[in-house]
XYZ file of N, CA and C in Angstrom:
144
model
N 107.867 134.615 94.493
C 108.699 133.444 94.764
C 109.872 133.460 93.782
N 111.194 133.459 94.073
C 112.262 133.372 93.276
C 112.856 132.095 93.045
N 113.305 131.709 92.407
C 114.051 130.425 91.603
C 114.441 129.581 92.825
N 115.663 130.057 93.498
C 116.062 128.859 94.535
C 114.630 128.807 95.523
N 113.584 129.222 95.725
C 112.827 128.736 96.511
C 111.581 127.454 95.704
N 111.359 127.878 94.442
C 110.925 126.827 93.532
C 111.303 125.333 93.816
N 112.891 126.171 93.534
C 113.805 124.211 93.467
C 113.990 123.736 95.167
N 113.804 124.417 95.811
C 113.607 124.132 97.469
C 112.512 123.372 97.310
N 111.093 124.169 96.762
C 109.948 123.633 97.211
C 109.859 121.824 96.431
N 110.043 121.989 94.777
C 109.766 120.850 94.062
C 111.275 119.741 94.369
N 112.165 119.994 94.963
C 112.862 119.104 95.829
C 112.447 118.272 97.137
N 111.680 119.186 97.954
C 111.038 118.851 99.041
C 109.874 117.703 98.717
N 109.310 118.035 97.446
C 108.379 116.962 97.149
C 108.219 115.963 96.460
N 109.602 116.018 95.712
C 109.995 114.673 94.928
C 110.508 113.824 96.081
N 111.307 114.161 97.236
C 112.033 113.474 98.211
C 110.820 112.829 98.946
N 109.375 113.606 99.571
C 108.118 113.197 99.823
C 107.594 112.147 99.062
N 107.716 112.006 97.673
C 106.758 111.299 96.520
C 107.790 109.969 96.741
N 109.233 110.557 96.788
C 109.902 108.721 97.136
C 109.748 108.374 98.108
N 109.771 108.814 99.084
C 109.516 108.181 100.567
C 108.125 107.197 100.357
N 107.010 107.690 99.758
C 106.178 107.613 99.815
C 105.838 106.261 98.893
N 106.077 106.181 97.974
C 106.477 105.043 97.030
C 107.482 104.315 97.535
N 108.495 104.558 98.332
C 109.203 103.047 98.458
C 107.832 102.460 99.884
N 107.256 103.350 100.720
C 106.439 103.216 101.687
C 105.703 101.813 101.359
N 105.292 102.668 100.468
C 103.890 101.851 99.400
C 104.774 100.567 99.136
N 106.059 100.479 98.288
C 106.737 99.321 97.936
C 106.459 97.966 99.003
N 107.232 98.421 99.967
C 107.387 97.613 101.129
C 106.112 96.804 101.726
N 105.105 97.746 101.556
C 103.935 97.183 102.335
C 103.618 95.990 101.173
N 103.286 96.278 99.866
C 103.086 95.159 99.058
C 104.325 94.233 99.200
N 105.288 94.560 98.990
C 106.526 93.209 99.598
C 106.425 92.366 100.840
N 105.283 92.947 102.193
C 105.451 92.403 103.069
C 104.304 91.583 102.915
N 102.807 91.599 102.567
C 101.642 91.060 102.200
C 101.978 89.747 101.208
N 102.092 89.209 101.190
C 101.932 87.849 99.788
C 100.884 87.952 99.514
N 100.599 87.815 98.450
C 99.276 87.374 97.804
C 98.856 86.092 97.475
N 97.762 85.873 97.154
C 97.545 84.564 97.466
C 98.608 83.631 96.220
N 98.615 84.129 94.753
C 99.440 83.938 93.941
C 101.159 83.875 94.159
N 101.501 84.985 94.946
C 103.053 84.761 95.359
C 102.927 83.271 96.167
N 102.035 83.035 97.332
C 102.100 82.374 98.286
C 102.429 80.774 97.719
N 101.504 80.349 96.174
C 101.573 79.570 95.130
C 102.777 79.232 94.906
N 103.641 80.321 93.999
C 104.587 80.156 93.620
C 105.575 79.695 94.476
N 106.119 80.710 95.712
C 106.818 80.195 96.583
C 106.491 78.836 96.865
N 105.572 78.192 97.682
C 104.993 76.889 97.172
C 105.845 75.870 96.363
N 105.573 76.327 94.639
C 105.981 75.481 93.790
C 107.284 75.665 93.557
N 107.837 76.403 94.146
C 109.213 77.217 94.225
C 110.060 75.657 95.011
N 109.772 75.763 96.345
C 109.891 75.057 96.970
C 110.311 73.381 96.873
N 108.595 73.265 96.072
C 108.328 71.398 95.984
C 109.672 71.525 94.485
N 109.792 72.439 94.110
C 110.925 72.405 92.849
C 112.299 71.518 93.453
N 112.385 72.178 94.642
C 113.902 72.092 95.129
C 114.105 70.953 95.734
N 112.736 70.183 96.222
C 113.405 68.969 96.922
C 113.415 68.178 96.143
């Protein structure tokens, strides 16, 4: 295996590892937890 195929390969899988992590990001951004659900909540009764 020579050099530019290295940086081919460990390019290919850092671009994989972000996809993969913002993946992951999103799904916890879309779920609330019962604690976010709280806050937003008190977020809320703040404003009126």
């Amino acid at each position: 295996m020579n050099d530019a195929e290295k940086k081919a390969r460990l390019a290919e899988a850092l671009r994989a590892n972000l996809r993969k992590r913002k993946a992951q990001a999103r799904e916890q951004h879309a779920e609330p937890t019962p604690q976010s659900e709280f806050t937003q909540a008190a977020a809320k009764a703040l404003k009126s």
